Amino acid sequence: MTGRNRRSGMREVARAAGVSVSTVANVLSRPSIVAPATRHRVEEAIKGVGYVPHGPARQLRGVPSPIVGSVTLDLANPFYAEVNRGIEDRLAAAGCLLLACSTDLRAEKETRLLRLLQAQAVRGVIISPIEVDPTRLLTLSRQGTPVVLIDHPRGDLDLCAVTVDDVLGGRLAGEHLLALGHRRIAYLGDIVDPAPVAGRREGLRQAIADAGLDPATALLDLRLRLRPPSLIDAAAAAADAILAATPKVTAVVCLNDTAALGLLDGLENLGVRVPQDLSIVGHDDLSFARRLTPPLTTVRQPPYQVGQAAADLLLAESEPDHDHREIRFQPELVVRASTAPPS
C-alpha cells in the first residue's frame, strides 16, 4: 500500500469512527494514549472498512501477519535452500510468505535479525540457531512471536523443534569407515560448533570408541574456520593439514557435502587420489553429491521434509490446543565411490 493509499484508508476509518485521522494513527501506533472507548470505535471501524494496517499495527485487528521469518546459518548452502523451499511451499498453501535470512554463523547478526523480525510483527520465526539462548528465544515466544527450532533439539525448552539425528549420522559414517578397515579418521568441522556439527562429531567418536579404539588417537578433530561464503575454499585449504597429520589419516568425515566438495578439490590439486589414497564421507546427500568425481559417499537427510514439518508446527501455533513437541528424522548412509579400504 502506498503512502497516499494508506492515508486514504485511514481517512475512511476516521470518518466511520467519527474521529480525526491523527486519532486513527495513534490507535495504530500508540494505542495506550487513546481512551478505551475511542480506541474500540476505531478498531471496529478498521474491521468494518476492511483497512489493512501496515506492519505491527495489523495485530490490533487480530489479523496475524502473513509473513514468517526463516533464520538459517547460510542461505548459500544448498541444504538450507531445500529447507526454505519446504517451508515456502507449506506457507504458500496457507496464504503466507517466507522472509529468509542468513546469520553467516555470526552471533551478533543472529541477534539483530531476530530483533528486526520481531519489530515487523512476523507471524513467527523458524530458526537454525548458532547456539540456543533459552532466555532470548523464550522471551521472543512469550512476547507473541512463535519460534520453531530446526537443526537443534528442544531439550527442556517450551518450543517446537524439527531435527535430524545427527549423532546417528556421525555413527553411520564412522561405522562404515571402520568396517572398511580405517583406524585413523579425521573429522572436518568448524571452530563454531552448532548442534548438527557437534552431534556428527560425537556420533563418529562413539563409533570409534565402540570399535575398541581410543578416540584421542584414532580421531583427528579439525576445527577450522569454515565460514560462508568461503566454505568451499576453506575446506580445500584443509587438505594440507590432513595430509600433514601424524599418524597418517586414511579417511575424512566432513561436516557437510559442501565441505566435502571443497576438500575433494584441494586434494585433487595436491595429486591425492580419492578413495585410493584417502576416503571421504560427506553429510546431507545434496543433489551434486552423486555427480562429483568420484561420487560422494554421504549421510542422507531430508531437508525439504524438515522445512515442511517446521512450517506445519509454526502454523499450528495459532491453534488453542497446540502442544510444543519435537519431530525427529532419521538419517541414512549412502555408499558411493569416495570410500574404500585403506591402501
mmCIF file of N, CA and C in Angstrom, residues 166-223:
data_model
loop_
_atom_site.group_PDB
_atom_site.id
_atom_site.type_symbol
_atom_site.label_atom_id
_atom_site.label_comp_id
_atom_site.label_asym_id
_atom_site.label_seq_id
_atom_site.Cartn_x
_atom_site.Cartn_y
_atom_site.Cartn_z
ATOM 1 N N ASP A 166 21.614 -36.270 14.333
ATOM 2 C CA ASP A 166 22.976 -36.046 13.847
ATOM 3 C C ASP A 166 23.988 -36.975 14.496
ATOM 4 N N VAL A 167 23.752 -37.360 15.739
ATOM 5 C CA VAL A 167 24.655 -38.317 16.382
ATOM 6 C C VAL A 167 24.626 -39.636 15.620
ATOM 7 N N LEU A 168 23.436 -40.083 15.251
ATOM 8 C CA LEU A 168 23.330 -41.302 14.448
ATOM 9 C C LEU A 168 24.017 -41.117 13.105
ATOM 10 N N GLY A 169 23.876 -39.947 12.503
ATOM 11 C CA GLY A 169 24.547 -39.688 11.230
ATOM 12 C C GLY A 169 26.049 -39.844 11.332
ATOM 13 N N GLY A 170 26.636 -39.294 12.402
ATOM 14 C CA GLY A 170 28.074 -39.456 12.609
ATOM 15 C C GLY A 170 28.458 -40.900 12.854
ATOM 16 N N ARG A 171 27.621 -41.623 13.585
ATOM 17 C CA ARG A 171 27.889 -43.047 13.837
ATOM 18 C C ARG A 171 27.876 -43.836 12.535
ATOM 19 N N LEU A 172 26.895 -43.564 11.686
ATOM 20 C CA LEU A 172 26.801 -44.293 10.416
ATOM 21 C C LEU A 172 28.057 -44.092 9.576
ATOM 22 N N ALA A 173 28.528 -42.848 9.513
ATOM 23 C CA ALA A 173 29.750 -42.569 8.752
ATOM 24 C C ALA A 173 30.941 -43.296 9.362
ATOM 25 N N GLY A 174 31.070 -43.224 10.688
ATOM 26 C CA GLY A 174 32.193 -43.877 11.358
ATOM 27 C C GLY A 174 32.162 -45.383 11.226
ATOM 28 N N GLU A 175 31.003 -45.988 11.425
ATOM 29 C CA GLU A 175 30.897 -47.447 11.333
ATOM 30 C C GLU A 175 31.232 -47.942 9.926
ATOM 31 N N HIS A 176 30.830 -47.173 8.921
ATOM 32 C CA HIS A 176 31.153 -47.548 7.540
ATOM 33 C C HIS A 176 32.665 -47.549 7.315
ATOM 34 N N LEU A 177 33.331 -46.499 7.751
ATOM 35 C CA LEU A 177 34.780 -46.409 7.548
ATOM 36 C C LEU A 177 35.528 -47.450 8.369
ATOM 37 N N LEU A 178 35.090 -47.681 9.586
ATOM 38 C CA LEU A 178 35.735 -48.693 10.426
ATOM 39 C C LEU A 178 35.571 -50.081 9.830
ATOM 40 N N ALA A 179 34.398 -50.358 9.252
ATOM 41 C CA ALA A 179 34.167 -51.658 8.619
ATOM 42 C C ALA A 179 35.073 -51.862 7.413
ATOM 43 N N LEU A 180 35.462 -50.758 6.771
ATOM 44 C CA LEU A 180 36.387 -50.849 5.639
ATOM 45 C C LEU A 180 37.832 -51.053 6.093
ATOM 46 N N GLY A 181 38.092 -50.847 7.383
ATOM 47 C CA GLY A 181 39.441 -51.057 7.904
ATOM 48 C C GLY A 181 40.180 -49.797 8.306
ATOM 49 N N HIS A 182 39.535 -48.649 8.236
ATOM 50 C CA HIS A 182 40.198 -47.397 8.621
ATOM 51 C C HIS A 182 40.340 -47.315 10.144
ATOM 52 N N ARG A 183 41.496 -46.879 10.600
ATOM 53 C CA ARG A 183 41.762 -46.787 12.029
ATOM 54 C C ARG A 183 42.267 -45.404 12.458
ATOM 55 N N ARG A 184 42.388 -44.495 11.533
ATOM 56 C CA ARG A 184 42.792 -43.114 11.837
ATOM 57 C C ARG A 184 41.939 -42.211 10.947
ATOM 58 N N ILE A 185 40.949 -41.565 11.553
ATOM 59 C CA ILE A 185 39.917 -40.844 10.815
ATOM 60 C C ILE A 185 39.904 -39.386 11.268
ATOM 61 N N ALA A 186 39.797 -38.475 10.321
ATOM 62 C CA ALA A 186 39.684 -37.050 10.642
ATOM 63 C C ALA A 186 38.230 -36.611 10.535
ATOM 64 N N TYR A 187 37.861 -35.676 11.392
ATOM 65 C CA TYR A 187 36.556 -35.019 11.277
ATOM 66 C C TYR A 187 36.797 -33.564 10.919
ATOM 67 N N LEU A 188 36.297 -33.145 9.758
ATOM 68 C CA LEU A 188 36.484 -31.777 9.289
ATOM 69 C C LEU A 188 35.284 -30.946 9.728
ATOM 70 N N GLY A 189 35.478 -30.147 10.814
ATOM 71 C CA GLY A 189 34.409 -29.331 11.371
ATOM 72 C C GLY A 189 34.788 -27.865 11.395
ATOM 73 N N ASP A 190 34.009 -27.088 12.135
ATOM 74 C CA ASP A 190 34.180 -25.638 12.186
ATOM 75 C C ASP A 190 34.533 -25.213 13.608
ATOM 76 N N ILE A 191 35.226 -24.085 13.725
ATOM 77 C CA ILE A 191 35.532 -23.566 15.054
ATOM 78 C C ILE A 191 34.255 -23.136 15.781
ATOM 79 N N VAL A 192 33.250 -22.699 15.020
ATOM 80 C CA VAL A 192 31.919 -22.505 15.588
ATOM 81 C C VAL A 192 31.242 -23.864 15.548
ATOM 82 N N ASP A 193 30.614 -24.245 16.644
ATOM 83 C CA ASP A 193 30.172 -25.629 16.797
ATOM 84 C C ASP A 193 28.656 -25.728 16.979
ATOM 85 N N PRO A 194 27.861 -25.389 15.947
ATOM 86 C CA PRO A 194 26.415 -25.538 16.091
ATOM 87 C C PRO A 194 26.041 -26.998 16.313
ATOM 88 N N ALA A 195 24.848 -27.215 16.817
ATOM 89 C CA ALA A 195 24.423 -28.553 17.248
ATOM 90 C C ALA A 195 24.622 -29.640 16.194
ATOM 91 N N PRO A 196 24.284 -29.416 14.916
ATOM 92 C CA PRO A 196 24.468 -30.500 13.944
ATOM 93 C C PRO A 196 25.924 -30.934 13.807
ATOM 94 N N VAL A 197 26.833 -29.965 13.775
ATOM 95 C CA VAL A 197 28.260 -30.268 13.617
ATOM 96 C C VAL A 197 28.774 -31.028 14.834
ATOM 97 N N ALA A 198 28.396 -30.566 16.016
ATOM 98 C CA ALA A 198 28.825 -31.235 17.245
ATOM 99 C C ALA A 198 28.238 -32.634 17.347
ATOM 100 N N GLY A 199 26.978 -32.790 16.939
ATOM 101 C CA GLY A 199 26.336 -34.099 17.009
ATOM 102 C C GLY A 199 26.998 -35.118 16.105
ATOM 103 N N ARG A 200 27.353 -34.710 14.903
ATOM 104 C CA ARG A 200 28.001 -35.640 13.967
ATOM 105 C C ARG A 200 29.386 -36.041 14.473
ATOM 106 N N ARG A 201 30.106 -35.086 15.041
ATOM 107 C CA ARG A 201 31.415 -35.409 15.627
ATOM 108 C C ARG A 201 31.261 -36.408 16.769
ATOM 109 N N GLU A 202 30.259 -36.193 17.616
ATOM 110 C CA GLU A 202 30.045 -37.083 18.749
ATOM 111 C C GLU A 202 29.671 -38.484 18.278
ATOM 112 N N GLY A 203 28.845 -38.586 17.248
ATOM 113 C CA GLY A 203 28.495 -39.904 16.723
ATOM 114 C C GLY A 203 29.706 -40.637 16.177
ATOM 115 N N LEU A 204 30.580 -39.907 15.485
ATOM 116 C CA LEU A 204 31.814 -40.506 14.976
ATOM 117 C C LEU A 204 32.692 -40.969 16.135
ATOM 118 N N ARG A 205 32.797 -40.143 17.160
ATOM 119 C CA ARG A 205 33.598 -40.513 18.334
ATOM 120 C C ARG A 205 33.047 -41.780 18.992
ATOM 121 N N GLN A 206 31.732 -41.876 19.103
ATOM 122 C CA GLN A 206 31.117 -43.057 19.708
ATOM 123 C C GLN A 206 31.413 -44.313 18.888
ATOM 124 N N ALA A 207 31.328 -44.189 17.566
ATOM 125 C CA ALA A 207 31.598 -45.347 16.711
ATOM 126 C C ALA A 207 33.035 -45.825 16.886
ATOM 127 N N ILE A 208 33.963 -44.885 16.971
ATOM 128 C CA ILE A 208 35.375 -45.241 17.160
ATOM 129 C C ILE A 208 35.579 -45.922 18.512
ATOM 130 N N ALA A 209 34.965 -45.365 19.553
ATOM 131 C CA ALA A 209 35.102 -45.957 20.891
ATOM 132 C C ALA A 209 34.476 -47.344 20.947
ATOM 133 N N ASP A 210 33.319 -47.515 20.304
ATOM 134 C CA ASP A 210 32.642 -48.814 20.311
ATOM 135 C C ASP A 210 33.439 -49.875 19.559
ATOM 136 N N ALA A 211 34.327 -49.431 18.667
ATOM 137 C CA ALA A 211 35.178 -50.367 17.935
ATOM 138 C C ALA A 211 36.417 -50.753 18.742
ATOM 139 N N GLY A 212 36.512 -50.264 19.970
ATOM 140 C CA GLY A 212 37.641 -50.604 20.827
ATOM 141 C C GLY A 212 38.854 -49.733 20.623
ATOM 142 N N LEU A 213 38.694 -48.619 19.911
ATOM 143 C CA LEU A 213 39.804 -47.705 19.667
ATOM 144 C C LEU A 213 39.706 -46.505 20.603
ATOM 145 N N ASP A 214 40.817 -45.850 20.812
ATOM 146 C CA ASP A 214 40.853 -44.660 21.650
ATOM 147 C C ASP A 214 40.619 -43.431 20.771
ATOM 148 N N PRO A 215 39.490 -42.727 20.932
ATOM 149 C CA PRO A 215 39.243 -41.550 20.095
ATOM 150 C C PRO A 215 40.333 -40.490 20.204
ATOM 151 N N ALA A 216 41.056 -40.464 21.322
ATOM 152 C CA ALA A 216 42.112 -39.469 21.492
ATOM 153 C C ALA A 216 43.211 -39.628 20.452
ATOM 154 N N THR A 217 43.418 -40.850 19.967
ATOM 155 C CA THR A 217 44.456 -41.093 18.965
ATOM 156 C C THR A 217 43.876 -41.473 17.604
ATOM 157 N N ALA A 218 42.711 -42.105 17.588
ATOM 158 C CA ALA A 218 42.134 -42.575 16.323
ATOM 159 C C ALA A 218 41.331 -41.498 15.610
ATOM 160 N N LEU A 219 40.994 -40.406 16.315
ATOM 161 C CA LEU A 219 40.185 -39.338 15.725
ATOM 162 C C LEU A 219 40.975 -38.037 15.708
ATOM 163 N N LEU A 220 41.165 -37.487 14.519
ATOM 164 C CA LEU A 220 41.777 -36.172 14.363
ATOM 165 C C LEU A 220 40.645 -35.155 14.225
ATOM 166 N N ASP A 221 40.478 -34.328 15.236
ATOM 167 C CA ASP A 221 39.367 -33.371 15.283
ATOM 168 C C ASP A 221 39.843 -32.020 14.752
ATOM 169 N N LEU A 222 39.525 -31.735 13.500
ATOM 170 C CA LEU A 222 39.926 -30.478 12.870
ATOM 171 C C LEU A 222 38.788 -29.470 12.984
ATOM 172 N N ARG A 223 39.047 -28.352 13.625
ATOM 173 C CA ARG A 223 38.040 -27.297 13.757
ATOM 174 C C ARG A 223 38.598 -26.043 13.093
#
